[in-house]
Amino acid sequence: MANYTKTYVGFGFGPIQVGLFVEQALLADTFERIVIGYRRADIVADIRATRGYIGLNIAHADRIEQVLMGPIEVLNIYDATERAVFVEALSQADEAATALSSVVDYTSLSPTGDSIAAIFADGLALRAQEHLQQEDASKPLVVYTAENHNRAAEHLHTLVWSRLQARLTAAQLAKLESTTAFLNTVIGKMSGLVTIPEAMRGHLAPITAGKSQAFLVEAFDDIFVSASPFRRQLAFSEKPQLQPFEEAKLYGHNATHALAAYLAQVLEVRMMANLRDIDGIVPWLLDAFVQESGAALIRKYKGLDPLFTLAGYSAYAEDLLQRMTNPFLRDSSVRVGRDPKRKLGWHDRFVGVIRLSLSQQVDAGRYAFGCCAALDVLGEQYEVLEELWQPDAPDERNKAAVLELITLAWARYQQWQAEGRPALDVWWANATR
């Protein structure tokens, strides 16, 4: 395979694909070809008109940096001809990444009856049938799965391999297995697709010239991935045990971000950055982050990594709260708090951190309070939670313990509202004394 062009292939064209994976692939300066598969013919045409150059905005602590990136190829995977080109590129790729909305998108059918898993299988089948037959067929493929799911890599691997079983010989499958690695990721990089307001024209680079939308990502690239047996080009940190860091992301970063967003909406604060101006909110969020999420995770993973110490986790929390409220990220409380029913799910951030805390004998009253704020935004009472959790069939004893904590938090939340929403840090100290 020495005659191959070094290739990166991506599924999806959103801010994480562009503002993380494509950016890193370009910075690596080793990929001669960067190919992205997408579903929107109009976006593909716009990028093709710019010869593959796209705009990216990077939010630093003190400014927004505008970057013109490229060249890249973006192909319409709903078009049969372009899909074939994409499959050929995937068959020869060195590294690839899926950056989709959810693992559900792996099997969602396109208008042509394809799915991401099917396209992936086509690319790997071609790799096995043609390219891995060469004498130097040891070149590996590393696949990053960027969906917010702690077993996304295993899920995609299973879906793809189930489609390859009837197409390849046992020898071909074994060779493919030995030269392919699917990696999970922990991506703490905040990002978004924003519509450029009139006041920001000229201050935000559109995706392509003359368009009204822009990718805006924070200047943060400390990404964790599961261990790979192969050398990688993208500059991410490998962790032999990724699960603890995934829990820190979901039960620390994600849970506190959502907590901040729902309180902001209740307080009629539109932009996350404006939380810095609300008396008592940021110190209270920091206490939730460190004393509840942090205490539980430190107790569970003590000795594993410097993150899981009081000093390490406190620094992590303080840094994240600064980043969550970065005015140059231009993040809204509505965007951060979107889909509250999912975020209140049994396995998601709020109930997840409550269950973790209960298992470690740590109080999680502030996150239970956040559940109440989310329910308020939904216009629901806490009784609706049992309905939301029903598909997961939680253990009755665990469910009762979680509901007991949220019931107590609901009374506190109603009291805080009745008292005119005073500064939360001082109010909370008195209310829980």
CSV table of C-alpha atoms in Angstrom, one decimal:
chain,number,residue,atom,x,y,z
A,1,MET,CA,0.0,0.0,0.0
A,2,ALA,CA,3.0,2.3,-0.2
A,3,ASN,CA,1.6,3.8,-3.4
A,4,TYR,CA,-1.5,5.1,-1.5
A,5,THR,CA,-2.2,8.7,-0.9
A,6,LYS,CA,-2.4,9.3,2.8
A,7,THR,CA,-6.1,9.9,3.4
A,8,TYR,CA,-8.4,11.1,6.1
A,9,VAL,CA,-12.2,10.4,5.7
A,10,GLY,CA,-15.0,11.8,7.7
A,11,PHE,CA,-18.7,11.1,8.1
A,12,GLY,CA,-20.8,14.2,8.8
A,13,PHE,CA,-20.1,17.9,8.2
A,14,GLY,CA,-20.8,19.7,11.5
A,15,PRO,CA,-18.7,21.8,13.9
A,16,ILE,CA,-17.0,18.8,15.5
A,17,GLN,CA,-16.1,17.2,12.2
A,18,VAL,CA,-14.8,20.5,10.8
A,19,GLY,CA,-13.6,22.3,13.9
A,20,LEU,CA,-11.8,19.3,15.4
A,21,PHE,CA,-11.1,16.4,13.1
A,22,VAL,CA,-10.6,18.3,9.8
A,23,GLU,CA,-8.6,21.0,11.6
A,24,GLN,CA,-6.4,18.4,13.2
A,25,ALA,CA,-6.0,16.5,10.0
A,26,LEU,CA,-4.8,19.7,8.3
A,27,LEU,CA,-2.5,20.6,11.2
A,28,ALA,CA,-1.0,17.1,11.1
A,29,ASP,CA,0.4,18.1,7.6
A,30,THR,CA,0.7,14.4,6.7
A,31,PHE,CA,-2.7,13.8,5.0
A,32,GLU,CA,-2.6,14.5,1.2
A,33,ARG,CA,-6.3,14.0,0.9
A,34,ILE,CA,-9.2,14.9,3.2
A,35,VAL,CA,-12.6,13.6,2.2
A,36,ILE,CA,-15.9,14.3,3.9
A,37,GLY,CA,-19.2,12.5,3.2
A,38,TYR,CA,-22.3,14.6,3.7
A,39,ARG,CA,-26.0,14.5,2.7
A,40,ARG,CA,-26.7,18.0,1.6
A,41,ALA,CA,-26.2,18.6,-2.1
A,42,ASP,CA,-26.4,22.4,-1.7
A,43,ILE,CA,-23.6,22.5,0.9
A,44,VAL,CA,-21.5,20.2,-1.2
A,45,ALA,CA,-21.9,22.5,-4.2
A,46,ASP,CA,-21.1,25.6,-2.1
A,47,ILE,CA,-17.8,24.1,-0.9
A,48,ARG,CA,-16.9,22.8,-4.4
A,49,ALA,CA,-17.3,26.4,-5.7
A,50,THR,CA,-14.7,27.5,-3.2
A,51,ARG,CA,-12.3,24.8,-4.4
A,52,GLY,CA,-12.7,23.1,-1.0
A,53,TYR,CA,-11.9,26.0,1.3
A,54,ILE,CA,-14.2,26.7,4.3
A,55,GLY,CA,-14.4,29.2,7.1
A,56,LEU,CA,-13.9,28.3,10.8
A,57,ASN,CA,-14.2,30.6,13.9
A,58,ILE,CA,-12.2,29.7,17.0
A,59,ALA,CA,-13.3,31.3,20.3
A,60,HIS,CA,-10.3,32.1,22.5
A,61,ALA,CA,-10.7,33.7,26.0
A,62,ASP,CA,-10.2,37.2,24.5
A,63,ARG,CA,-11.1,37.1,20.8
A,64,ILE,CA,-12.6,35.1,17.9
A,65,GLU,CA,-10.0,33.9,15.4
A,66,GLN,CA,-11.2,33.5,11.8
A,67,VAL,CA,-9.5,30.7,9.9
A,68,LEU,CA,-9.8,29.7,6.2
A,69,MET,CA,-9.2,25.9,6.0
A,70,GLY,CA,-8.6,23.6,3.2
A,71,PRO,CA,-8.5,22.2,0.7
A,72,ILE,CA,-10.9,19.4,1.4
A,73,GLU,CA,-13.3,17.3,-0.7
A,74,VAL,CA,-16.9,17.1,0.4
A,75,LEU,CA,-19.0,14.4,-1.4
A,76,ASN,CA,-22.7,13.9,-1.5
A,77,ILE,CA,-23.2,10.4,-0.2
A,78,TYR,CA,-26.8,10.4,-1.5
A,79,ASP,CA,-25.6,10.7,-5.1
A,80,ALA,CA,-24.6,7.3,-6.5
A,81,THR,CA,-21.5,8.5,-8.4
A,82,GLU,CA,-20.2,10.5,-5.5
A,83,ARG,CA,-21.0,7.8,-3.0
A,84,ALA,CA,-18.8,5.4,-5.1
A,85,VAL,CA,-15.9,8.0,-4.9
A,86,PHE,CA,-16.4,8.2,-1.1
A,87,VAL,CA,-16.4,4.4,-0.7
A,88,GLU,CA,-13.1,4.2,-2.7
A,89,ALA,CA,-11.6,6.9,-0.5
A,90,LEU,CA,-12.7,5.1,2.6
A,91,SER,CA,-11.2,1.8,1.4
A,92,GLN,CA,-7.8,3.5,1.2
A,93,ALA,CA,-8.1,5.7,4.3
A,94,ASP,CA,-5.5,5.9,7.1
A,95,GLU,CA,-7.8,7.5,9.6
A,96,ALA,CA,-11.5,8.2,9.7
A,97,ALA,CA,-14.1,9.7,12.0
A,98,THR,CA,-17.9,9.6,12.4
A,99,ALA,CA,-19.2,12.9,13.9
A,100,LEU,CA,-22.9,12.5,13.8
A,101,SER,CA,-25.8,13.6,16.0
A,102,SER,CA,-26.3,10.2,17.6
A,103,VAL,CA,-25.4,6.5,17.2
A,104,VAL,CA,-28.9,6.2,15.9
A,105,ASP,CA,-27.6,7.8,12.7
A,106,TYR,CA,-25.4,4.8,12.0
A,107,THR,CA,-28.5,2.9,10.8
A,108,SER,CA,-30.8,5.7,9.7
A,109,LEU,CA,-31.7,5.1,6.0
A,110,SER,CA,-31.1,7.7,3.4
A,111,PRO,CA,-33.6,8.4,0.5
A,112,THR,CA,-31.5,5.9,-1.5
A,113,GLY,CA,-31.8,3.2,1.1
A,114,ASP,CA,-28.3,3.5,2.4
A,115,SER,CA,-27.1,4.0,5.9
A,116,ILE,CA,-23.7,5.1,7.4
A,117,ALA,CA,-23.1,1.5,8.6
A,118,ALA,CA,-23.8,0.2,5.1
A,119,ILE,CA,-21.5,2.7,3.4
A,120,PHE,CA,-18.8,1.9,5.9
A,121,ALA,CA,-19.2,-1.8,5.2
A,122,ASP,CA,-18.9,-1.1,1.5
A,123,GLY,CA,-15.6,0.8,2.0
A,124,LEU,CA,-14.2,-1.9,4.2
A,125,ALA,CA,-15.3,-4.7,1.9
A,126,LEU,CA,-13.5,-3.0,-1.0
A,127,ARG,CA,-10.5,-2.5,1.3
A,128,ALA,CA,-10.4,-6.3,2.0
A,129,GLN,CA,-11.2,-7.5,-1.5
A,130,GLU,CA,-8.7,-5.2,-3.3
A,131,HIS,CA,-6.2,-3.3,-1.2
A,132,LEU,CA,-5.5,-5.8,1.5
A,133,GLN,CA,-4.4,-8.3,-1.2
A,134,GLN,CA,-1.2,-6.5,-1.8
A,135,GLU,CA,2.1,-7.6,-0.3
A,136,ASP,CA,2.4,-4.5,1.9
A,137,ALA,CA,-1.1,-4.8,3.2
A,138,SER,CA,-0.3,-4.0,6.8
A,139,LYS,CA,-1.4,-0.4,6.6
A,140,PRO,CA,-4.0,0.1,9.4
A,141,LEU,CA,-7.2,2.1,9.5
A,142,VAL,CA,-8.1,4.0,12.7
A,143,VAL,CA,-11.7,5.0,13.1
A,144,TYR,CA,-12.7,7.6,15.7
A,145,THR,CA,-16.4,7.6,16.8
A,146,ALA,CA,-17.3,11.1,18.1
A,147,GLU,CA,-21.0,10.5,19.0
A,148,ASN,CA,-21.8,11.1,22.6
A,149,HIS,CA,-22.1,7.5,23.6
A,150,ASN,CA,-19.6,5.5,25.7
A,151,ARG,CA,-19.7,2.4,23.5
A,152,ALA,CA,-20.1,4.1,20.1
A,153,ALA,CA,-17.0,2.4,18.7
A,154,GLU,CA,-18.2,-1.1,19.7
A,155,HIS,CA,-21.6,-0.4,18.3
A,156,LEU,CA,-20.4,0.8,14.9
A,157,HIS,CA,-17.9,-2.1,14.7
A,158,THR,CA,-20.8,-4.6,15.3
A,159,LEU,CA,-23.0,-3.0,12.8
A,160,VAL,CA,-20.3,-2.9,10.1
A,161,TRP,CA,-19.0,-6.4,10.7
A,162,SER,CA,-22.5,-7.9,10.6
A,163,ARG,CA,-22.8,-6.5,7.1
A,164,LEU,CA,-19.4,-8.0,6.1
A,165,GLN,CA,-19.9,-11.6,7.3
A,166,ALA,CA,-21.7,-12.7,4.1
A,167,ARG,CA,-19.4,-10.7,1.7
A,168,LEU,CA,-15.9,-11.7,2.8
A,169,THR,CA,-14.0,-14.9,3.4
A,170,ALA,CA,-12.9,-15.8,6.9
A,171,ALA,CA,-9.3,-14.9,5.8
A,172,GLN,CA,-10.4,-11.5,4.5
A,173,LEU,CA,-12.3,-10.8,7.7
A,174,ALA,CA,-9.4,-11.8,9.9
A,175,LYS,CA,-7.0,-9.5,7.9
A,176,LEU,CA,-9.5,-6.6,8.0
A,177,GLU,CA,-9.9,-7.1,11.8
A,178,SER,CA,-6.2,-7.2,12.4
A,179,THR,CA,-5.7,-3.9,10.5
A,180,THR,CA,-8.7,-1.9,11.7
A,181,ALA,CA,-9.3,-0.2,15.1
A,182,PHE,CA,-12.5,1.5,16.2
A,183,LEU,CA,-11.8,4.0,19.0
A,184,ASN,CA,-14.2,5.7,21.4
A,185,THR,CA,-13.6,9.4,22.2
A,186,VAL,CA,-14.2,11.9,25.0
A,187,ILE,CA,-14.6,15.3,23.4
A,188,GLY,CA,-14.8,18.2,25.8
A,189,LYS,CA,-14.7,20.8,23.0
A,190,MET,CA,-17.7,23.1,22.9
A,191,SER,CA,-18.9,24.1,19.5
A,192,GLY,CA,-21.9,25.1,17.5
A,193,LEU,CA,-23.4,26.0,14.1
A,194,VAL,CA,-24.5,29.6,14.4
A,195,THR,CA,-26.5,32.0,12.2
A,196,ILE,CA,-24.4,35.1,11.8
A,197,PRO,CA,-26.3,38.1,13.3
A,198,GLU,CA,-26.1,41.4,11.4
A,199,ALA,CA,-24.0,42.9,14.1
A,200,MET,CA,-21.4,40.1,13.7
A,201,ARG,CA,-21.0,40.3,9.9
A,202,GLY,CA,-17.3,40.6,9.3
A,203,HIS,CA,-16.5,39.3,12.8
A,204,LEU,CA,-17.5,35.7,12.0
A,205,ALA,CA,-16.3,33.8,9.0
A,206,PRO,CA,-19.2,32.1,7.2
A,207,ILE,CA,-18.8,28.5,6.2
A,208,THR,CA,-18.5,29.7,2.6
A,209,ALA,CA,-18.4,33.2,1.3
A,210,GLY,CA,-21.8,35.1,1.3
A,211,LYS,CA,-23.6,32.5,3.4
A,212,SER,CA,-25.3,33.2,6.7
A,213,GLN,CA,-24.1,30.3,8.8
A,214,ALA,CA,-20.8,29.8,10.6
A,215,PHE,CA,-18.9,27.2,12.6
A,216,LEU,CA,-17.8,28.5,16.0
A,217,VAL,CA,-15.7,26.3,18.2
A,218,GLU,CA,-13.7,26.9,21.3
A,219,ALA,CA,-9.9,26.8,21.3
A,220,PHE,CA,-9.6,23.5,23.1
A,221,ASP,CA,-8.2,20.3,21.6
A,222,ASP,CA,-7.4,18.1,24.7
A,223,ILE,CA,-9.3,15.1,23.4
A,224,PHE,CA,-9.1,11.6,24.9
A,225,VAL,CA,-9.4,8.4,22.9
A,226,SER,CA,-9.3,4.7,23.7
A,227,ALA,CA,-6.0,3.0,23.2
A,228,SER,CA,-5.0,2.1,19.7
A,229,PRO,CA,-2.7,-0.7,18.6
A,230,PHE,CA,-1.6,1.5,15.7
A,231,ARG,CA,0.3,4.7,15.3
A,232,ARG,CA,-2.1,7.6,14.7
A,233,GLN,CA,-1.6,11.0,13.0
A,234,LEU,CA,-4.3,13.0,14.9
A,235,ALA,CA,-2.9,14.5,18.1
A,236,PHE,CA,-5.3,13.1,20.7
A,237,SER,CA,-4.4,11.6,24.1
A,238,GLU,CA,-4.9,7.9,24.5
A,239,LYS,CA,-6.3,6.5,27.8
A,240,PRO,CA,-6.0,2.8,28.6
A,241,GLN,CA,-9.2,3.1,30.6
A,242,LEU,CA,-11.5,5.6,28.9
A,243,GLN,CA,-14.7,4.9,30.8
A,244,PRO,CA,-13.7,7.1,33.9
A,245,PHE,CA,-13.0,10.1,31.6
A,246,GLU,CA,-16.3,9.5,29.8
A,247,GLU,CA,-18.1,9.6,33.1
A,248,ALA,CA,-16.2,12.8,34.0
A,249,LYS,CA,-17.4,14.3,30.7
A,250,LEU,CA,-21.1,13.2,31.1
A,251,TYR,CA,-21.5,13.6,34.9
A,252,GLY,CA,-19.2,16.6,35.3
A,253,HIS,CA,-19.0,18.7,32.1
A,254,ASN,CA,-22.3,17.8,30.5
A,255,ALA,CA,-24.3,17.7,33.7
A,256,THR,CA,-23.0,21.1,34.9
A,257,HIS,CA,-23.4,22.7,31.5
A,258,ALA,CA,-27.1,21.6,31.4
A,259,LEU,CA,-27.5,22.7,35.1
A,260,ALA,CA,-26.2,26.2,34.1
A,261,ALA,CA,-28.4,26.3,31.0
A,262,TYR,CA,-31.7,25.5,32.8
A,263,LEU,CA,-31.0,27.9,35.6
A,264,ALA,CA,-30.2,30.6,33.0
A,265,GLN,CA,-33.5,30.0,31.3
A,266,VAL,CA,-35.4,30.1,34.5
A,267,LEU,CA,-33.7,33.4,35.3
A,268,GLU,CA,-34.4,34.7,31.8
A,269,VAL,CA,-30.7,34.8,30.9
A,270,ARG,CA,-30.3,34.3,27.2
A,271,MET,CA,-26.5,34.0,26.7
A,272,MET,CA,-24.4,31.6,28.8
A,273,ALA,CA,-21.7,34.3,29.2
A,274,ASN,CA,-24.2,36.5,31.1
A,275,LEU,CA,-24.3,34.0,34.0
A,276,ARG,CA,-21.1,35.7,35.1
A,277,ASP,CA,-23.2,38.7,35.9
A,278,ILE,CA,-25.7,36.9,38.1
A,279,ASP,CA,-24.9,37.0,41.8
A,280,GLY,CA,-24.2,33.6,43.3
A,281,ILE,CA,-24.7,31.4,40.3
A,282,VAL,CA,-21.1,30.6,39.2
A,283,PRO,CA,-19.9,29.8,42.8
A,284,TRP,CA,-23.0,27.5,43.3
A,285,LEU,CA,-22.3,25.7,40.0
A,286,LEU,CA,-18.7,25.3,41.1
A,287,ASP,CA,-19.8,23.7,44.3
A,288,ALA,CA,-22.1,21.3,42.4
A,289,PHE,CA,-19.2,20.4,40.1
A,290,VAL,CA,-16.7,19.8,42.8
A,291,GLN,CA,-18.6,18.8,45.9
A,292,GLU,CA,-21.2,16.5,44.1
A,293,SER,CA,-20.0,15.3,40.7
A,294,GLY,CA,-16.3,15.5,41.7
A,295,ALA,CA,-16.7,14.0,45.1
A,296,ALA,CA,-18.5,10.9,43.6
A,297,LEU,CA,-16.0,10.4,40.8
A,298,ILE,CA,-12.9,10.9,43.0
A,299,ARG,CA,-14.3,8.3,45.5
A,300,LYS,CA,-15.0,5.9,42.6
A,301,TYR,CA,-11.7,6.4,40.7
A,302,LYS,CA,-9.2,7.4,43.4
A,303,GLY,CA,-5.6,6.7,42.3
A,304,LEU,CA,-6.4,6.2,38.6
A,305,ASP,CA,-5.3,9.6,37.3
A,306,PRO,CA,-4.5,13.1,38.6
A,307,LEU,CA,-7.9,14.2,37.4
A,308,PHE,CA,-9.6,12.1,40.1
A,309,THR,CA,-8.1,14.1,43.0
A,310,LEU,CA,-9.5,17.2,44.7
A,311,ALA,CA,-6.9,19.4,43.2
A,312,GLY,CA,-7.2,17.9,39.7
A,313,TYR,CA,-10.9,17.9,39.6
A,314,SER,CA,-11.2,21.4,41.1
A,315,ALA,CA,-8.9,22.7,38.4
A,316,TYR,CA,-11.0,20.8,35.7
A,317,ALA,CA,-14.2,22.4,37.1
A,318,GLU,CA,-12.9,25.9,37.3
A,319,ASP,CA,-11.5,25.8,33.8
A,320,LEU,CA,-14.7,24.4,32.4
A,321,LEU,CA,-16.9,27.0,34.0
A,322,GLN,CA,-14.7,29.7,32.5
A,323,ARG,CA,-15.0,28.1,29.1
A,324,MET,CA,-18.8,27.5,29.4
A,325,THR,CA,-19.3,31.2,30.0
A,326,ASN,CA,-16.8,32.5,27.4
A,327,PRO,CA,-18.5,35.5,25.7
A,328,PHE,CA,-16.6,34.8,22.5
A,329,LEU,CA,-18.3,31.4,22.2
A,330,ARG,CA,-21.6,33.2,21.9
A,331,ASP,CA,-23.5,30.2,23.3
A,332,SER,CA,-27.2,30.5,24.3
A,333,SER,CA,-28.9,28.9,27.2
A,334,VAL,CA,-31.6,27.5,24.8
A,335,ARG,CA,-29.0,25.8,22.7
A,336,VAL,CA,-27.2,24.2,25.6
A,337,GLY,CA,-30.5,23.2,27.2
A,338,ARG,CA,-32.1,21.7,24.1
A,339,ASP,CA,-33.9,18.4,24.4
A,340,PRO,CA,-34.6,18.5,28.1
A,341,LYS,CA,-36.5,15.2,28.1
A,342,ARG,CA,-33.4,13.4,26.8
A,343,LYS,CA,-31.2,15.1,29.4
A,344,LEU,CA,-33.6,14.0,32.1
A,345,GLY,CA,-33.4,10.3,31.0
A,346,TRP,CA,-32.4,7.5,33.4
A,347,HIS,CA,-29.0,7.1,31.8
A,348,ASP,CA,-28.3,10.7,30.9
A,349,ARG,CA,-26.5,13.5,32.7
A,350,PHE,CA,-28.8,14.6,35.5
A,351,VAL,CA,-30.1,11.3,36.7
A,352,GLY,CA,-26.8,9.7,35.9
A,353,VAL,CA,-24.8,12.0,38.2
A,354,ILE,CA,-27.5,11.5,40.9
A,355,ARG,CA,-27.3,7.7,40.6
A,356,LEU,CA,-23.5,7.8,40.7
A,357,SER,CA,-23.5,10.1,43.8
A,358,LEU,CA,-26.0,7.8,45.6
A,359,SER,CA,-23.8,4.8,44.8
A,360,GLN,CA,-20.8,6.6,46.4
A,361,GLN,CA,-22.8,8.0,49.4
A,362,VAL,CA,-22.3,11.6,48.1
A,363,ASP,CA,-25.1,14.2,48.2
A,364,ALA,CA,-26.3,15.4,44.7
A,365,GLY,CA,-28.9,17.9,45.9
A,366,ARG,CA,-27.8,20.6,43.4
A,367,TYR,CA,-28.1,18.3,40.4
A,368,ALA,CA,-31.6,17.3,41.7
A,369,PHE,CA,-32.4,21.0,41.9
A,370,GLY,CA,-31.2,21.2,38.2
A,371,CYS,CA,-33.7,18.5,37.4
A,372,CYS,CA,-36.4,20.7,38.8
A,373,ALA,CA,-35.3,23.7,36.7
A,374,ALA,CA,-35.4,21.5,33.6
A,375,LEU,CA,-38.9,20.3,34.5
A,376,ASP,CA,-39.9,23.9,35.0
A,377,VAL,CA,-38.6,24.8,31.5
A,378,LEU,CA,-40.6,21.8,30.2
A,379,GLY,CA,-43.7,23.0,32.0
A,380,GLU,CA,-43.9,19.6,33.8
A,381,GLN,CA,-44.1,18.3,37.4
A,382,TYR,CA,-41.5,15.8,38.7
A,383,GLU,CA,-44.1,13.0,38.4
A,384,VAL,CA,-43.4,13.0,34.6
A,385,LEU,CA,-39.9,11.5,35.3
A,386,GLU,CA,-41.3,8.0,35.8
A,387,GLU,CA,-42.8,8.1,32.4
A,388,LEU,CA,-39.5,9.3,30.9
A,389,TRP,CA,-37.6,6.5,32.6
A,390,GLN,CA,-40.1,3.7,31.8
A,391,PRO,CA,-38.3,2.5,28.6
A,392,ASP,CA,-35.2,1.8,30.7
A,393,ALA,CA,-37.1,-0.2,33.3
A,394,PRO,CA,-35.0,1.0,36.2
A,395,ASP,CA,-34.7,-1.0,39.4
A,396,GLU,CA,-37.5,0.0,41.7
A,397,ARG,CA,-35.2,0.6,44.7
A,398,ASN,CA,-32.9,2.8,42.8
A,399,LYS,CA,-35.8,4.7,41.2
A,400,ALA,CA,-37.3,5.3,44.6
A,401,ALA,CA,-34.0,6.7,45.9
A,402,VAL,CA,-33.6,9.1,43.0
A,403,LEU,CA,-37.2,10.2,43.2
A,404,GLU,CA,-36.9,10.9,46.9
A,405,LEU,CA,-33.9,13.2,46.3
A,406,ILE,CA,-35.8,15.0,43.4
A,407,THR,CA,-38.9,15.4,45.5
A,408,LEU,CA,-36.9,17.1,48.3
A,409,ALA,CA,-35.2,19.3,45.6
A,410,TRP,CA,-38.7,20.2,44.2
A,411,ALA,CA,-39.7,21.6,47.5
A,412,ARG,CA,-36.5,23.6,47.7
A,413,TYR,CA,-36.9,24.8,44.2
A,414,GLN,CA,-40.5,26.0,44.9
A,415,GLN,CA,-39.2,27.8,48.0
A,416,TRP,CA,-36.4,29.5,46.0
A,417,GLN,CA,-38.9,30.7,43.4
A,418,ALA,CA,-41.4,31.9,46.1
A,419,GLU,CA,-38.6,33.9,47.7
A,420,GLY,CA,-37.9,35.8,44.5
A,421,ARG,CA,-34.9,33.7,43.3
A,422,PRO,CA,-32.2,35.1,45.6
A,423,ALA,CA,-28.5,34.5,45.1
A,424,LEU,CA,-28.2,30.7,45.0
A,425,ASP,CA,-24.9,30.2,46.8
A,426,VAL,CA,-26.0,32.0,50.0
A,427,TRP,CA,-29.6,30.9,49.8
A,428,TRP,CA,-28.5,27.2,49.3
A,429,ALA,CA,-26.2,27.3,52.3
A,430,ASN,CA,-29.1,28.5,54.5
A,431,ALA,CA,-31.7,26.2,53.0
A,432,THR,CA,-29.6,23.1,53.5
A,433,ARG,CA,-28.2,23.9,56.9
